[in-house]
Coordinates of C-alpha atoms in Angstrom, one line a residue:
M1 CA 37.6 -24.6 -23.7
T2 CA 35.1 -27.4 -23.4
L3 CA 36.4 -30.9 -24.3
M4 CA 33.7 -32.8 -22.6
N5 CA 30.7 -34.6 -24.3
N6 CA 27.2 -34.0 -22.5
K7 CA 27.3 -37.9 -21.3
E8 CA 30.7 -37.1 -19.7
R9 CA 29.8 -33.9 -17.8
V10 CA 26.9 -35.7 -16.5
D11 CA 29.0 -37.6 -15.1
F12 CA 31.9 -35.7 -14.1
L13 CA 28.5 -33.5 -12.4
R14 CA 27.8 -36.6 -10.4
R15 CA 31.2 -37.6 -9.2
E16 CA 32.2 -34.0 -8.4
H17 CA 28.6 -32.3 -7.5
T18 CA 30.0 -29.6 -9.5
L19 CA 31.0 -28.3 -13.1
A20 CA 32.9 -25.6 -14.8
R21 CA 30.5 -22.6 -15.4
E22 CA 31.4 -23.0 -19.2
E23 CA 30.7 -27.0 -19.0
M24 CA 27.6 -26.3 -16.9
R25 CA 26.7 -23.8 -19.3
V26 CA 27.0 -26.1 -22.6
L27 CA 25.2 -28.5 -21.0
F28 CA 22.0 -27.1 -20.2
E29 CA 22.2 -25.4 -23.6
S30 CA 22.7 -28.1 -25.9
M31 CA 20.8 -31.0 -24.3
T32 CA 19.3 -33.6 -26.5
E33 CA 16.7 -35.9 -25.4
E34 CA 19.1 -38.8 -24.8
D35 CA 21.5 -36.5 -22.8
A36 CA 18.4 -35.4 -20.4
Q37 CA 17.2 -39.3 -20.2
Y38 CA 20.7 -39.5 -18.8
L39 CA 20.7 -36.8 -16.7
Y40 CA 17.5 -37.7 -15.3
Q41 CA 18.4 -41.2 -14.7
N42 CA 21.6 -39.9 -12.6
A43 CA 19.9 -37.7 -10.5
A44 CA 17.3 -40.2 -9.6
E45 CA 19.6 -42.8 -8.6
T46 CA 21.7 -40.1 -6.8
A47 CA 18.7 -39.2 -4.9
R48 CA 17.7 -43.5 -4.3
E49 CA 21.3 -43.7 -3.2
I50 CA 20.4 -41.5 0.1
Y51 CA 16.5 -41.4 0.4
G52 CA 15.9 -45.0 -1.3
T53 CA 12.4 -44.7 -2.7
E54 CA 10.5 -42.6 0.3
V55 CA 8.9 -39.5 -1.1
Y56 CA 8.6 -37.1 1.7
L57 CA 4.9 -35.4 2.7
R58 CA 4.5 -31.6 3.5
G59 CA 1.3 -30.4 4.6
L60 CA 0.8 -26.8 2.6
I61 CA -1.6 -24.5 4.9
E62 CA -2.0 -21.3 3.1
F63 CA -3.1 -19.2 6.0
T64 CA -3.1 -15.9 4.6
N65 CA -3.2 -14.3 1.3
Y66 CA -2.6 -10.3 2.6
C67 CA 0.8 -9.2 1.6
K68 CA 2.2 -5.9 1.7
N69 CA 4.3 -6.4 -0.9
D70 CA 4.2 -6.0 -4.9
C71 CA 6.4 -8.0 -6.4
Y72 CA 5.8 -8.3 -10.6
Y73 CA 5.1 -11.7 -10.7
C74 CA 2.8 -13.1 -7.5
G75 CA -1.3 -13.0 -7.9
I76 CA -1.2 -11.9 -4.2
R77 CA 0.5 -8.4 -4.6
R78 CA -1.1 -5.8 -2.5
S79 CA -1.6 -3.9 -6.0
N80 CA -3.9 -6.6 -7.2
R81 CA -7.4 -5.3 -5.9
S82 CA -9.4 -8.5 -7.8
A83 CA -7.6 -10.7 -4.9
E84 CA -10.1 -12.4 -2.7
R85 CA -8.6 -11.3 0.6
Y86 CA -8.7 -14.4 3.7
R87 CA -7.0 -14.8 6.6
L88 CA -7.3 -18.2 8.7
G89 CA -8.1 -18.0 12.3
E90 CA -5.7 -20.1 14.7
D91 CA -8.2 -22.7 15.7
V92 CA -8.8 -23.3 11.5
I93 CA -5.1 -23.8 11.3
L94 CA -4.8 -26.2 14.0
N95 CA -7.8 -27.9 12.8
C96 CA -5.9 -28.0 9.7
C97 CA -3.0 -30.0 11.2
D98 CA -5.0 -32.4 13.3
N99 CA -6.8 -33.4 9.9
G100 CA -3.2 -34.0 8.5
Y101 CA -1.7 -36.1 11.0
R102 CA -4.7 -38.0 11.1
L103 CA -3.9 -38.5 7.0
G104 CA 0.0 -39.2 8.2
F105 CA 1.6 -35.8 7.6
R106 CA 4.3 -35.2 10.1
T107 CA 5.8 -31.6 8.2
F108 CA 3.2 -28.6 8.0
V109 CA 4.3 -26.0 5.9
L110 CA 2.7 -22.6 7.2
Q111 CA 2.5 -20.1 3.9
G112 CA 1.5 -16.8 3.3
G113 CA 1.9 -13.3 2.2
E114 CA 4.0 -10.6 4.3
D115 CA 0.6 -9.9 6.1
P116 CA 1.4 -7.2 9.2
F117 CA -1.8 -8.7 11.2
F118 CA 0.1 -12.0 12.0
T119 CA 2.4 -10.4 14.6
D120 CA 5.4 -12.4 15.7
E121 CA 3.4 -13.1 18.9
K122 CA 0.5 -14.5 16.8
I123 CA 3.2 -16.7 14.7
C124 CA 4.8 -18.1 17.8
A125 CA 1.7 -19.0 19.7
L126 CA 0.6 -20.5 16.8
V127 CA 3.6 -22.7 16.1
S128 CA 4.2 -23.4 19.8
K129 CA 0.8 -24.6 19.7
I130 CA 1.2 -26.9 16.4
K131 CA 4.0 -28.4 18.8
E132 CA 2.2 -29.3 21.8
R133 CA -0.4 -30.9 19.9
H134 CA 2.1 -32.7 17.7
P135 CA 5.7 -32.8 19.2
D136 CA 6.8 -35.3 16.7
C137 CA 5.9 -33.3 13.7
A138 CA 8.3 -30.5 12.0
V139 CA 7.0 -26.9 11.6
T140 CA 8.3 -25.1 8.3
L141 CA 7.7 -21.6 8.1
S142 CA 7.3 -19.4 4.9
I143 CA 6.6 -16.0 5.5
G144 CA 8.8 -13.7 3.7
E145 CA 11.9 -11.7 5.0
K146 CA 11.6 -10.4 8.3
P147 CA 14.2 -9.0 11.1
R148 CA 16.7 -11.5 13.0
Q149 CA 15.0 -11.5 16.1
S150 CA 11.6 -12.4 14.8
Y151 CA 13.4 -15.3 12.8
Q152 CA 15.1 -16.3 16.2
A153 CA 11.8 -16.0 18.1
Y154 CA 10.0 -18.2 15.7
F155 CA 12.9 -20.7 16.0
D156 CA 12.8 -20.4 19.9
A157 CA 8.6 -21.3 19.8
G158 CA 9.7 -24.0 18.1
A159 CA 9.9 -24.0 14.0
D160 CA 11.9 -26.3 12.5
R161 CA 12.2 -25.3 9.0
Y162 CA 12.2 -21.7 7.1
L163 CA 11.4 -21.5 3.1
L164 CA 12.7 -18.3 1.5
R165 CA 13.2 -18.6 -2.4
H166 CA 16.0 -15.9 -3.3
E167 CA 13.7 -16.2 -7.0
T168 CA 16.9 -14.7 -8.6
I169 CA 20.4 -14.3 -7.0
N170 CA 21.5 -11.7 -9.7
P171 CA 20.9 -8.0 -9.0
R172 CA 20.0 -6.6 -11.8
H173 CA 17.8 -9.4 -12.9
Y174 CA 15.9 -9.0 -9.0
R175 CA 15.1 -5.2 -9.6
M176 CA 13.2 -6.5 -12.9
L177 CA 10.9 -8.3 -10.6
H178 CA 10.7 -6.8 -7.6
P179 CA 9.7 -3.3 -6.6
V180 CA 12.6 -0.8 -5.7
E181 CA 12.2 -1.4 -1.1
L182 CA 13.2 -5.2 -1.9
T183 CA 16.3 -6.0 -2.8
I184 CA 18.8 -9.1 -3.1
E185 CA 21.2 -7.9 -0.3
N186 CA 18.3 -7.9 2.3
R187 CA 17.1 -11.6 0.9
R188 CA 20.5 -12.7 1.3
R189 CA 20.9 -11.3 5.1
C190 CA 17.7 -13.3 5.8
L191 CA 19.0 -16.5 4.5
E192 CA 22.2 -16.0 6.4
D193 CA 20.3 -15.0 9.6
L194 CA 17.8 -18.4 9.3
R195 CA 21.0 -20.3 8.7
D196 CA 23.1 -18.9 11.8
I197 CA 19.9 -19.1 14.1
G198 CA 19.7 -23.0 13.0
F199 CA 16.9 -23.3 11.0
Q200 CA 16.7 -25.9 8.3
V201 CA 16.9 -23.2 5.3
G202 CA 15.2 -23.7 1.8
C203 CA 15.7 -21.0 -1.1
G204 CA 15.2 -21.2 -4.7
M205 CA 14.3 -19.7 -8.1
M206 CA 11.5 -19.2 -10.6
V207 CA 12.6 -21.0 -13.8
G208 CA 11.4 -19.0 -17.1
C209 CA 10.7 -15.5 -15.2
P210 CA 11.3 -12.7 -17.4
G211 CA 14.6 -11.2 -18.2
Q212 CA 16.1 -15.0 -17.1
T213 CA 18.8 -15.8 -18.8
T214 CA 21.2 -18.7 -18.8
D215 CA 23.9 -16.9 -17.0
F216 CA 21.6 -15.8 -14.8
L217 CA 20.6 -19.4 -13.9
L218 CA 24.2 -20.2 -13.7
D219 CA 24.5 -17.2 -10.9
D220 CA 21.5 -19.4 -8.8
L221 CA 23.1 -22.8 -9.4
Y222 CA 26.6 -21.5 -8.1
F223 CA 25.0 -19.4 -5.2
M224 CA 23.2 -22.2 -4.0
K225 CA 26.4 -24.3 -4.0
E226 CA 28.3 -21.9 -2.1
F227 CA 25.1 -21.5 0.7
R228 CA 24.8 -25.1 0.9
P229 CA 20.9 -25.0 1.9
H230 CA 19.0 -27.9 3.1
M231 CA 15.9 -27.2 0.9
I232 CA 15.7 -26.2 -2.3
G233 CA 12.7 -25.0 -4.3
I234 CA 12.2 -24.0 -8.0
G235 CA 9.4 -24.6 -10.5
P236 CA 8.2 -22.9 -13.5
F237 CA 7.4 -19.5 -14.0
I238 CA 3.5 -18.9 -14.2
P239 CA 1.7 -15.5 -15.3
H240 CA -1.0 -14.6 -13.5
R241 CA -3.7 -12.1 -15.3
C242 CA -3.1 -9.4 -12.8
T243 CA 0.3 -8.5 -12.6
P244 CA 2.4 -6.7 -14.8
F245 CA 3.6 -10.2 -16.4
R246 CA 0.3 -11.6 -17.4
D247 CA 1.6 -11.6 -21.1
E248 CA 4.9 -13.5 -20.6
K249 CA 5.3 -16.7 -21.5
P250 CA 5.7 -19.4 -18.5
G251 CA 8.7 -21.6 -17.6
T252 CA 9.2 -25.1 -19.5
L253 CA 8.9 -28.5 -18.2
T254 CA 11.8 -29.4 -20.1
D255 CA 13.7 -26.4 -18.4
T256 CA 12.6 -27.4 -14.8
L257 CA 13.3 -31.1 -15.5
H258 CA 16.8 -30.3 -16.4
L259 CA 17.6 -27.6 -13.5
L260 CA 16.1 -30.0 -11.0
A261 CA 18.4 -33.1 -12.4
I262 CA 21.6 -30.6 -12.4
I263 CA 20.5 -29.4 -8.7
R264 CA 20.3 -32.9 -7.3
L265 CA 23.7 -33.9 -8.8
M266 CA 25.1 -30.5 -7.4
H267 CA 23.3 -31.1 -3.6
P268 CA 23.2 -34.8 -3.6
R269 CA 21.5 -35.0 0.2
V270 CA 18.9 -31.7 -0.6
L271 CA 15.6 -31.7 0.2
L272 CA 13.9 -31.3 -3.4
P273 CA 10.3 -30.8 -3.9
A274 CA 7.9 -31.6 -7.5
T275 CA 6.3 -28.4 -6.9
T276 CA 2.2 -27.9 -7.4
A277 CA 3.6 -25.4 -10.2
L278 CA 5.3 -28.2 -11.6
G279 CA 2.1 -30.3 -12.0
T280 CA -0.1 -27.4 -13.0
I281 CA 2.1 -26.8 -17.0
H282 CA 2.1 -30.3 -17.1
P283 CA -0.7 -33.5 -15.8
T284 CA 2.4 -35.7 -14.5
G285 CA 4.5 -32.7 -14.0
R286 CA 5.4 -33.6 -10.2
E287 CA 6.1 -37.6 -11.4
L288 CA 8.4 -36.4 -14.0
G289 CA 10.0 -34.2 -11.2
I290 CA 10.6 -37.3 -9.0
L291 CA 11.5 -39.2 -11.5
A292 CA 14.4 -36.4 -12.4
G293 CA 15.4 -36.1 -8.5
A294 CA 13.2 -34.6 -6.7
N295 CA 12.1 -36.5 -3.3
V296 CA 9.3 -34.2 -1.8
V297 CA 5.7 -33.0 -2.7
M298 CA 3.6 -30.8 -0.9
P299 CA -0.4 -31.5 -0.8
N300 CA -2.5 -28.8 0.2
L301 CA -4.7 -29.2 3.8
S302 CA -6.2 -25.7 3.6
P303 CA -9.9 -25.4 3.7
A304 CA -11.0 -26.3 0.5
D305 CA -13.3 -22.6 0.4
V306 CA -10.0 -20.7 0.4
R307 CA -7.7 -22.8 -2.0
G308 CA -8.9 -21.0 -5.0
K309 CA -8.1 -17.8 -3.3
Y310 CA -4.2 -18.1 -2.7
L311 CA -3.1 -18.0 -6.1
L312 CA -0.1 -16.7 -7.2
Y313 CA -0.3 -17.9 -10.8
D314 CA -3.5 -18.6 -12.8
G315 CA -4.6 -22.1 -13.5
K316 CA -3.1 -23.6 -10.1
I317 CA -4.2 -27.4 -9.2
C318 CA -6.0 -29.2 -6.8
T319 CA -7.8 -25.7 -5.6
G320 CA -11.3 -27.5 -4.5
D321 CA -9.6 -30.8 -3.5
E322 CA -10.5 -32.1 0.3
A323 CA -7.1 -32.6 2.2
A324 CA -7.9 -36.7 2.1
E325 CA -8.2 -36.1 -1.7
C326 CA -5.0 -35.0 -1.8
R327 CA -3.6 -37.3 0.3
R328 CA -4.4 -40.4 -1.5
C329 CA -4.1 -39.2 -5.1
M330 CA -0.5 -38.4 -4.5
E331 CA 0.2 -41.9 -2.8
L332 CA -1.2 -43.2 -5.9
R333 CA 0.4 -41.3 -8.2
M334 CA 4.0 -41.9 -6.7
E335 CA 3.4 -45.7 -6.2
K336 CA 2.7 -45.6 -9.9
I337 CA 6.0 -44.6 -10.9
G338 CA 7.9 -46.9 -8.0
Y339 CA 8.2 -44.9 -5.1
H340 CA 6.0 -44.3 -1.7
V341 CA 5.1 -42.1 0.4
A342 CA 6.5 -41.6 3.9
V343 CA 5.0 -41.2 7.2
S344 CA 8.1 -39.2 8.4
R345 CA 9.2 -35.9 9.2
G346 CA 11.4 -35.9 6.0
D347 CA 14.4 -34.2 7.9
S348 CA 17.3 -32.9 5.9
R349 CA 20.5 -34.9 5.6
V350 CA 22.8 -32.0 4.5

């Protein structure tokens, strides 16, 4: 039986960092605009108590859009014959890092599809060279599911963080989004291996993806509470025209902001990005994300001529900008809402 009103639920969540499942359901499903503003205010205050007004920059380098997987929501799935495929050479990637360093980036995120061309040896060599050139920087990898020995090799080469969104923890829902060879059991195994090895680990989910219910979202929230990641990446589902989900509705700004704020109150010290997808569905989506408790943004350092080819979803923003433009634009956007971008690795405080 639920006895609290939504303001009391937010107060309890901020104080205890959790809610009973039914209370969480009511909070998520019955929020008024007034309730939402109170939630965002509490989430932003919680983030500022730990991180101040600093927003951490992550320099995103999308180095390959080849992928062996065929996930039903993803624009670079192997079945998409319309995708214009590319791979960045080592020198190009290192130049992206050098340029990013000059612009004040102290974390580089190497993101790509699960591309067998980039063997463990190649990834390790790349990580080692980045760390040699920029020893005061963090390297984050986001390259999918691997055997434990691969993750160990990347860590030994100097990688600091690993992003692997679980997408949905519910096995039935996972099956709706992925082909049969991919399982949530293996995804969880990967996340546990990464944590055991010593990475700062990020997980997360899509908001509003096909088949998602409130119960599935609650499963995700309580899974993440148990797992205690260092980073949580969530963003709205946006359909891609060359996938089976081309005609599905996108996730909403409102649901994404509600979940960002709830996650901040559940995980006060977590690193929480305001994603490019959030900026894609609303002109000031990333700013609204920061004001709802996020504290990370990820401008693109990839060469401008490949940005329009790394399309996980339709309508992606910042596909033609140069790195310096992205950096300055983000700085101005954050200053307008009372925050500032930090020249810092921005390590997790979990």
